[in-house]
Amino acid sequence: MEALTVDAVYGSALFEAARDAGKTDSISEELRTVEKAFKEEPLFFELTATPNLTAAEKKESVRQVFEGRISAELMNFIFVMIDKRRMNRFFGAAKQYRLKIDENKGLSKGIIYSVNRLSDEQRARFETETGKLLGKRVELENKVD
């Protein structure tokens, strides 16, 4: 439960900073770039979370990799996570950030399971009907089970 709270706090903080800067969509894309880099190079991600290096060393590594590729807001967010020793919650915070964007847009995402793949028309009908019930715009991903 504590991890989810940490994720929500950091995700919300990033969302507020991005919204104040008018960069919610661009920071969302940058966040995907950083997540992809961390997933492709797990040792680099581990370096940002290890207690064996100083925060300054970690930040310098991040700066060398991402400077010029991400905004100052996202770079500062990563630096705060490093300073607070919360980089192990980076992916959860990123997920919470995207949820805050969706919430701000009045969007609710979900999964609809079916025996066979739904046509685009069927999926759209479910989205419309579910949206009416929830009072939100709904996007459903169809998974065959």
JSON list of C-alpha atoms in Angstrom, two decimals:
[
{"chain": "A", "resi": 1, "resn": "MET", "atom": "CA", "xyz": [0.00, 0.00, 0.00]},
{"chain": "A", "resi": 2, "resn": "GLU", "atom": "CA", "xyz": [2.86, 2.36, 0.81]},
{"chain": "A", "resi": 3, "resn": "ALA", "atom": "CA", "xyz": [4.32, 1.85, -2.67]},
{"chain": "A", "resi": 4, "resn": "LEU", "atom": "CA", "xyz": [1.05, 2.87, -4.31]},
{"chain": "A", "resi": 5, "resn": "THR", "atom": "CA", "xyz": [0.93, 5.98, -2.14]},
{"chain": "A", "resi": 6, "resn": "VAL", "atom": "CA", "xyz": [4.50, 6.90, -3.10]},
{"chain": "A", "resi": 7, "resn": "ASP", "atom": "CA", "xyz": [3.67, 6.30, -6.77]},
{"chain": "A", "resi": 8, "resn": "ALA", "atom": "CA", "xyz": [0.57, 8.49, -6.53]},
{"chain": "A", "resi": 9, "resn": "VAL", "atom": "CA", "xyz": [2.38, 11.32, -4.73]},
{"chain": "A", "resi": 10, "resn": "TYR", "atom": "CA", "xyz": [5.22, 11.44, -7.25]},
{"chain": "A", "resi": 11, "resn": "GLY", "atom": "CA", "xyz": [2.97, 10.91, -10.26]},
{"chain": "A", "resi": 12, "resn": "SER", "atom": "CA", "xyz": [0.70, 13.74, -9.09]},
{"chain": "A", "resi": 13, "resn": "ALA", "atom": "CA", "xyz": [3.67, 16.03, -8.46]},
{"chain": "A", "resi": 14, "resn": "LEU", "atom": "CA", "xyz": [4.97, 15.45, -11.98]},
{"chain": "A", "resi": 15, "resn": "PHE", "atom": "CA", "xyz": [1.50, 16.02, -13.40]},
{"chain": "A", "resi": 16, "resn": "GLU", "atom": "CA", "xyz": [1.15, 19.33, -11.54]},
{"chain": "A", "resi": 17, "resn": "ALA", "atom": "CA", "xyz": [4.56, 20.52, -12.75]},
{"chain": "A", "resi": 18, "resn": "ALA", "atom": "CA", "xyz": [3.77, 19.47, -16.33]},
{"chain": "A", "resi": 19, "resn": "ARG", "atom": "CA", "xyz": [0.33, 21.10, -16.24]},
{"chain": "A", "resi": 20, "resn": "ASP", "atom": "CA", "xyz": [1.75, 24.33, -14.83]},
{"chain": "A", "resi": 21, "resn": "ALA", "atom": "CA", "xyz": [4.30, 24.37, -17.66]},
{"chain": "A", "resi": 22, "resn": "GLY", "atom": "CA", "xyz": [1.65, 23.47, -20.25]},
{"chain": "A", "resi": 23, "resn": "LYS", "atom": "CA", "xyz": [3.60, 20.35, -21.19]},
{"chain": "A", "resi": 24, "resn": "THR", "atom": "CA", "xyz": [1.49, 17.39, -20.05]},
{"chain": "A", "resi": 25, "resn": "ASP", "atom": "CA", "xyz": [1.49, 15.67, -23.45]},
{"chain": "A", "resi": 26, "resn": "SER", "atom": "CA", "xyz": [5.13, 16.33, -24.31]},
{"chain": "A", "resi": 27, "resn": "ILE", "atom": "CA", "xyz": [6.31, 15.19, -20.88]},
{"chain": "A", "resi": 28, "resn": "SER", "atom": "CA", "xyz": [4.18, 12.06, -21.29]},
{"chain": "A", "resi": 29, "resn": "GLU", "atom": "CA", "xyz": [6.11, 11.27, -24.48]},
{"chain": "A", "resi": 30, "resn": "GLU", "atom": "CA", "xyz": [9.44, 12.06, -22.82]},
{"chain": "A", "resi": 31, "resn": "LEU", "atom": "CA", "xyz": [8.46, 9.79, -19.95]},
{"chain": "A", "resi": 32, "resn": "ARG", "atom": "CA", "xyz": [7.94, 6.95, -22.42]},
{"chain": "A", "resi": 33, "resn": "THR", "atom": "CA", "xyz": [11.43, 7.61, -23.81]},
{"chain": "A", "resi": 34, "resn": "VAL", "atom": "CA", "xyz": [12.97, 7.41, -20.33]},
{"chain": "A", "resi": 35, "resn": "GLU", "atom": "CA", "xyz": [10.98, 4.28, -19.44]},
{"chain": "A", "resi": 36, "resn": "LYS", "atom": "CA", "xyz": [12.08, 2.62, -22.67]},
{"chain": "A", "resi": 37, "resn": "ALA", "atom": "CA", "xyz": [15.72, 3.49, -21.99]},
{"chain": "A", "resi": 38, "resn": "PHE", "atom": "CA", "xyz": [15.51, 2.13, -18.45]},
{"chain": "A", "resi": 39, "resn": "LYS", "atom": "CA", "xyz": [13.84, -1.09, -19.64]},
{"chain": "A", "resi": 40, "resn": "GLU", "atom": "CA", "xyz": [16.37, -1.60, -22.44]},
{"chain": "A", "resi": 41, "resn": "GLU", "atom": "CA", "xyz": [19.27, -0.93, -20.08]},
{"chain": "A", "resi": 42, "resn": "PRO", "atom": "CA", "xyz": [18.21, -2.34, -16.71]},
{"chain": "A", "resi": 43, "resn": "LEU", "atom": "CA", "xyz": [21.72, -1.90, -15.30]},
{"chain": "A", "resi": 44, "resn": "PHE", "atom": "CA", "xyz": [21.47, 1.83, -15.99]},
{"chain": "A", "resi": 45, "resn": "PHE", "atom": "CA", "xyz": [18.17, 1.93, -14.13]},
{"chain": "A", "resi": 46, "resn": "GLU", "atom": "CA", "xyz": [19.68, -0.02, -11.23]},
{"chain": "A", "resi": 47, "resn": "LEU", "atom": "CA", "xyz": [22.52, 2.52, -11.14]},
{"chain": "A", "resi": 48, "resn": "THR", "atom": "CA", "xyz": [19.99, 5.28, -10.42]},
{"chain": "A", "resi": 49, "resn": "ALA", "atom": "CA", "xyz": [18.58, 3.36, -7.46]},
{"chain": "A", "resi": 50, "resn": "THR", "atom": "CA", "xyz": [21.72, 1.85, -5.94]},
{"chain": "A", "resi": 51, "resn": "PRO", "atom": "CA", "xyz": [22.87, 3.12, -2.55]},
{"chain": "A", "resi": 52, "resn": "ASN", "atom": "CA", "xyz": [26.49, 2.55, -3.61]},
{"chain": "A", "resi": 53, "resn": "LEU", "atom": "CA", "xyz": [26.69, 5.82, -5.56]},
{"chain": "A", "resi": 54, "resn": "THR", "atom": "CA", "xyz": [26.12, 9.36, -4.38]},
{"chain": "A", "resi": 55, "resn": "ALA", "atom": "CA", "xyz": [23.10, 11.30, -5.59]},
{"chain": "A", "resi": 56, "resn": "ALA", "atom": "CA", "xyz": [25.47, 13.61, -7.48]},
{"chain": "A", "resi": 57, "resn": "GLU", "atom": "CA", "xyz": [27.01, 10.66, -9.36]},
{"chain": "A", "resi": 58, "resn": "LYS", "atom": "CA", "xyz": [23.60, 9.28, -10.24]},
{"chain": "A", "resi": 59, "resn": "LYS", "atom": "CA", "xyz": [22.35, 12.66, -11.43]},
{"chain": "A", "resi": 60, "resn": "GLU", "atom": "CA", "xyz": [25.42, 13.19, -13.57]},
{"chain": "A", "resi": 61, "resn": "SER", "atom": "CA", "xyz": [24.85, 9.82, -15.25]},
{"chain": "A", "resi": 62, "resn": "VAL", "atom": "CA", "xyz": [21.21, 10.70, -15.92]},
{"chain": "A", "resi": 63, "resn": "ARG", "atom": "CA", "xyz": [22.22, 14.13, -17.21]},
{"chain": "A", "resi": 64, "resn": "GLN", "atom": "CA", "xyz": [24.74, 12.63, -19.61]},
{"chain": "A", "resi": 65, "resn": "VAL", "atom": "CA", "xyz": [22.17, 10.23, -21.05]},
{"chain": "A", "resi": 66, "resn": "PHE", "atom": "CA", "xyz": [19.08, 12.43, -21.20]},
{"chain": "A", "resi": 67, "resn": "GLU", "atom": "CA", "xyz": [20.24, 16.05, -21.46]},
{"chain": "A", "resi": 68, "resn": "GLY", "atom": "CA", "xyz": [18.76, 17.63, -24.56]},
{"chain": "A", "resi": 69, "resn": "ARG", "atom": "CA", "xyz": [16.31, 14.72, -24.95]},
{"chain": "A", "resi": 70, "resn": "ILE", "atom": "CA", "xyz": [13.94, 15.54, -22.09]},
{"chain": "A", "resi": 71, "resn": "SER", "atom": "CA", "xyz": [12.56, 18.72, -20.58]},
{"chain": "A", "resi": 72, "resn": "ALA", "atom": "CA", "xyz": [13.96, 20.45, -17.52]},
{"chain": "A", "resi": 73, "resn": "GLU", "atom": "CA", "xyz": [10.76, 19.52, -15.67]},
{"chain": "A", "resi": 74, "resn": "LEU", "atom": "CA", "xyz": [11.24, 15.79, -16.23]},
{"chain": "A", "resi": 75, "resn": "MET", "atom": "CA", "xyz": [14.97, 15.99, -15.52]},
{"chain": "A", "resi": 76, "resn": "ASN", "atom": "CA", "xyz": [14.24, 17.76, -12.22]},
{"chain": "A", "resi": 77, "resn": "PHE", "atom": "CA", "xyz": [11.60, 15.17, -11.39]},
{"chain": "A", "resi": 78, "resn": "ILE", "atom": "CA", "xyz": [14.14, 12.37, -11.85]},
{"chain": "A", "resi": 79, "resn": "PHE", "atom": "CA", "xyz": [16.66, 14.32, -9.74]},
{"chain": "A", "resi": 80, "resn": "VAL", "atom": "CA", "xyz": [14.12, 14.68, -6.91]},
{"chain": "A", "resi": 81, "resn": "MET", "atom": "CA", "xyz": [13.41, 10.95, -7.04]},
{"chain": "A", "resi": 82, "resn": "ILE", "atom": "CA", "xyz": [17.16, 10.30, -6.84]},
{"chain": "A", "resi": 83, "resn": "ASP", "atom": "CA", "xyz": [17.58, 12.74, -3.93]},
{"chain": "A", "resi": 84, "resn": "LYS", "atom": "CA", "xyz": [14.68, 11.19, -2.05]},
{"chain": "A", "resi": 85, "resn": "ARG", "atom": "CA", "xyz": [15.91, 7.65, -2.82]},
{"chain": "A", "resi": 86, "resn": "ARG", "atom": "CA", "xyz": [12.66, 6.77, -4.61]},
{"chain": "A", "resi": 87, "resn": "MET", "atom": "CA", "xyz": [13.93, 5.75, -8.06]},
{"chain": "A", "resi": 88, "resn": "ASN", "atom": "CA", "xyz": [12.76, 2.21, -7.34]},
{"chain": "A", "resi": 89, "resn": "ARG", "atom": "CA", "xyz": [9.21, 3.68, -7.69]},
{"chain": "A", "resi": 90, "resn": "PHE", "atom": "CA", "xyz": [9.89, 5.43, -11.03]},
{"chain": "A", "resi": 91, "resn": "PHE", "atom": "CA", "xyz": [7.74, 3.13, -13.18]},
{"chain": "A", "resi": 92, "resn": "GLY", "atom": "CA", "xyz": [4.84, 3.28, -10.73]},
{"chain": "A", "resi": 93, "resn": "ALA", "atom": "CA", "xyz": [5.03, 7.08, -10.61]},
{"chain": "A", "resi": 94, "resn": "ALA", "atom": "CA", "xyz": [5.03, 7.17, -14.42]},
{"chain": "A", "resi": 95, "resn": "LYS", "atom": "CA", "xyz": [1.89, 5.04, -14.49]},
{"chain": "A", "resi": 96, "resn": "GLN", "atom": "CA", "xyz": [0.21, 7.32, -11.97]},
{"chain": "A", "resi": 97, "resn": "TYR", "atom": "CA", "xyz": [1.19, 10.34, -14.08]},
{"chain": "A", "resi": 98, "resn": "ARG", "atom": "CA", "xyz": [-0.61, 8.86, -17.10]},
{"chain": "A", "resi": 99, "resn": "LEU", "atom": "CA", "xyz": [-3.66, 8.09, -14.95]},
{"chain": "A", "resi": 100, "resn": "LYS", "atom": "CA", "xyz": [-3.73, 11.74, -13.83]},
{"chain": "A", "resi": 101, "resn": "ILE", "atom": "CA", "xyz": [-3.63, 12.88, -17.47]},
{"chain": "A", "resi": 102, "resn": "ASP", "atom": "CA", "xyz": [-6.52, 10.58, -18.33]},
{"chain": "A", "resi": 103, "resn": "GLU", "atom": "CA", "xyz": [-8.46, 11.74, -15.28]},
{"chain": "A", "resi": 104, "resn": "ASN", "atom": "CA", "xyz": [-7.86, 15.38, -16.23]},
{"chain": "A", "resi": 105, "resn": "LYS", "atom": "CA", "xyz": [-9.20, 14.68, -19.73]},
{"chain": "A", "resi": 106, "resn": "GLY", "atom": "CA", "xyz": [-12.26, 12.89, -18.32]},
{"chain": "A", "resi": 107, "resn": "LEU", "atom": "CA", "xyz": [-11.02, 9.64, -19.84]},
{"chain": "A", "resi": 108, "resn": "SER", "atom": "CA", "xyz": [-11.34, 6.20, -18.33]},
{"chain": "A", "resi": 109, "resn": "LYS", "atom": "CA", "xyz": [-9.44, 3.26, -19.81]},
{"chain": "A", "resi": 110, "resn": "GLY", "atom": "CA", "xyz": [-10.30, -0.37, -19.38]},
{"chain": "A", "resi": 111, "resn": "ILE", "atom": "CA", "xyz": [-10.07, -3.86, -20.78]},
{"chain": "A", "resi": 112, "resn": "ILE", "atom": "CA", "xyz": [-12.92, -5.82, -22.28]},
{"chain": "A", "resi": 113, "resn": "TYR", "atom": "CA", "xyz": [-12.42, -9.56, -22.47]},
{"chain": "A", "resi": 114, "resn": "SER", "atom": "CA", "xyz": [-14.14, -11.63, -25.13]},
{"chain": "A", "resi": 115, "resn": "VAL", "atom": "CA", "xyz": [-13.97, -15.12, -26.57]},
{"chain": "A", "resi": 116, "resn": "ASN", "atom": "CA", "xyz": [-13.36, -13.73, -30.07]},
{"chain": "A", "resi": 117, "resn": "ARG", "atom": "CA", "xyz": [-11.83, -10.46, -31.16]},
{"chain": "A", "resi": 118, "resn": "LEU", "atom": "CA", "xyz": [-14.44, -7.69, -31.19]},
{"chain": "A", "resi": 119, "resn": "SER", "atom": "CA", "xyz": [-14.90, -5.63, -34.32]},
{"chain": "A", "resi": 120, "resn": "ASP", "atom": "CA", "xyz": [-14.11, -1.93, -34.09]},
{"chain": "A", "resi": 121, "resn": "GLU", "atom": "CA", "xyz": [-17.83, -1.23, -34.19]},
{"chain": "A", "resi": 122, "resn": "GLN", "atom": "CA", "xyz": [-18.57, -3.61, -31.30]},
{"chain": "A", "resi": 123, "resn": "ARG", "atom": "CA", "xyz": [-15.76, -2.15, -29.20]},
{"chain": "A", "resi": 124, "resn": "ALA", "atom": "CA", "xyz": [-16.96, 1.39, -29.97]},
{"chain": "A", "resi": 125, "resn": "ARG", "atom": "CA", "xyz": [-20.50, 0.46, -28.90]},
{"chain": "A", "resi": 126, "resn": "PHE", "atom": "CA", "xyz": [-19.20, -0.91, -25.58]},
{"chain": "A", "resi": 127, "resn": "GLU", "atom": "CA", "xyz": [-17.14, 2.25, -25.09]},
{"chain": "A", "resi": 128, "resn": "THR", "atom": "CA", "xyz": [-20.18, 4.44, -25.73]},
{"chain": "A", "resi": 129, "resn": "GLU", "atom": "CA", "xyz": [-22.47, 2.50, -23.40]},
{"chain": "A", "resi": 130, "resn": "THR", "atom": "CA", "xyz": [-19.88, 2.25, -20.65]},
{"chain": "A", "resi": 131, "resn": "GLY", "atom": "CA", "xyz": [-19.14, 5.95, -21.03]},
{"chain": "A", "resi": 132, "resn": "LYS", "atom": "CA", "xyz": [-22.82, 6.76, -20.52]},
{"chain": "A", "resi": 133, "resn": "LEU", "atom": "CA", "xyz": [-22.84, 4.73, -17.30]},
{"chain": "A", "resi": 134, "resn": "LEU", "atom": "CA", "xyz": [-19.66, 6.30, -15.96]},
{"chain": "A", "resi": 135, "resn": "GLY", "atom": "CA", "xyz": [-20.25, 9.80, -17.27]},
{"chain": "A", "resi": 136, "resn": "LYS", "atom": "CA", "xyz": [-16.80, 9.77, -18.87]},
{"chain": "A", "resi": 137, "resn": "ARG", "atom": "CA", "xyz": [-15.20, 9.11, -22.20]},
{"chain": "A", "resi": 138, "resn": "VAL", "atom": "CA", "xyz": [-14.13, 5.46, -22.21]},
{"chain": "A", "resi": 139, "resn": "GLU", "atom": "CA", "xyz": [-11.39, 3.69, -24.17]},
{"chain": "A", "resi": 140, "resn": "LEU", "atom": "CA", "xyz": [-11.45, -0.10, -24.04]},
{"chain": "A", "resi": 141, "resn": "GLU", "atom": "CA", "xyz": [-8.73, -2.50, -25.03]},
{"chain": "A", "resi": 142, "resn": "ASN", "atom": "CA", "xyz": [-10.06, -5.81, -26.30]},
{"chain": "A", "resi": 143, "resn": "LYS", "atom": "CA", "xyz": [-8.30, -8.93, -25.02]},
{"chain": "A", "resi": 144, "resn": "VAL", "atom": "CA", "xyz": [-9.27, -12.35, -26.24]},
{"chain": "A", "resi": 145, "resn": "ASP", "atom": "CA", "xyz": [-9.56, -14.91, -23.47]}
]
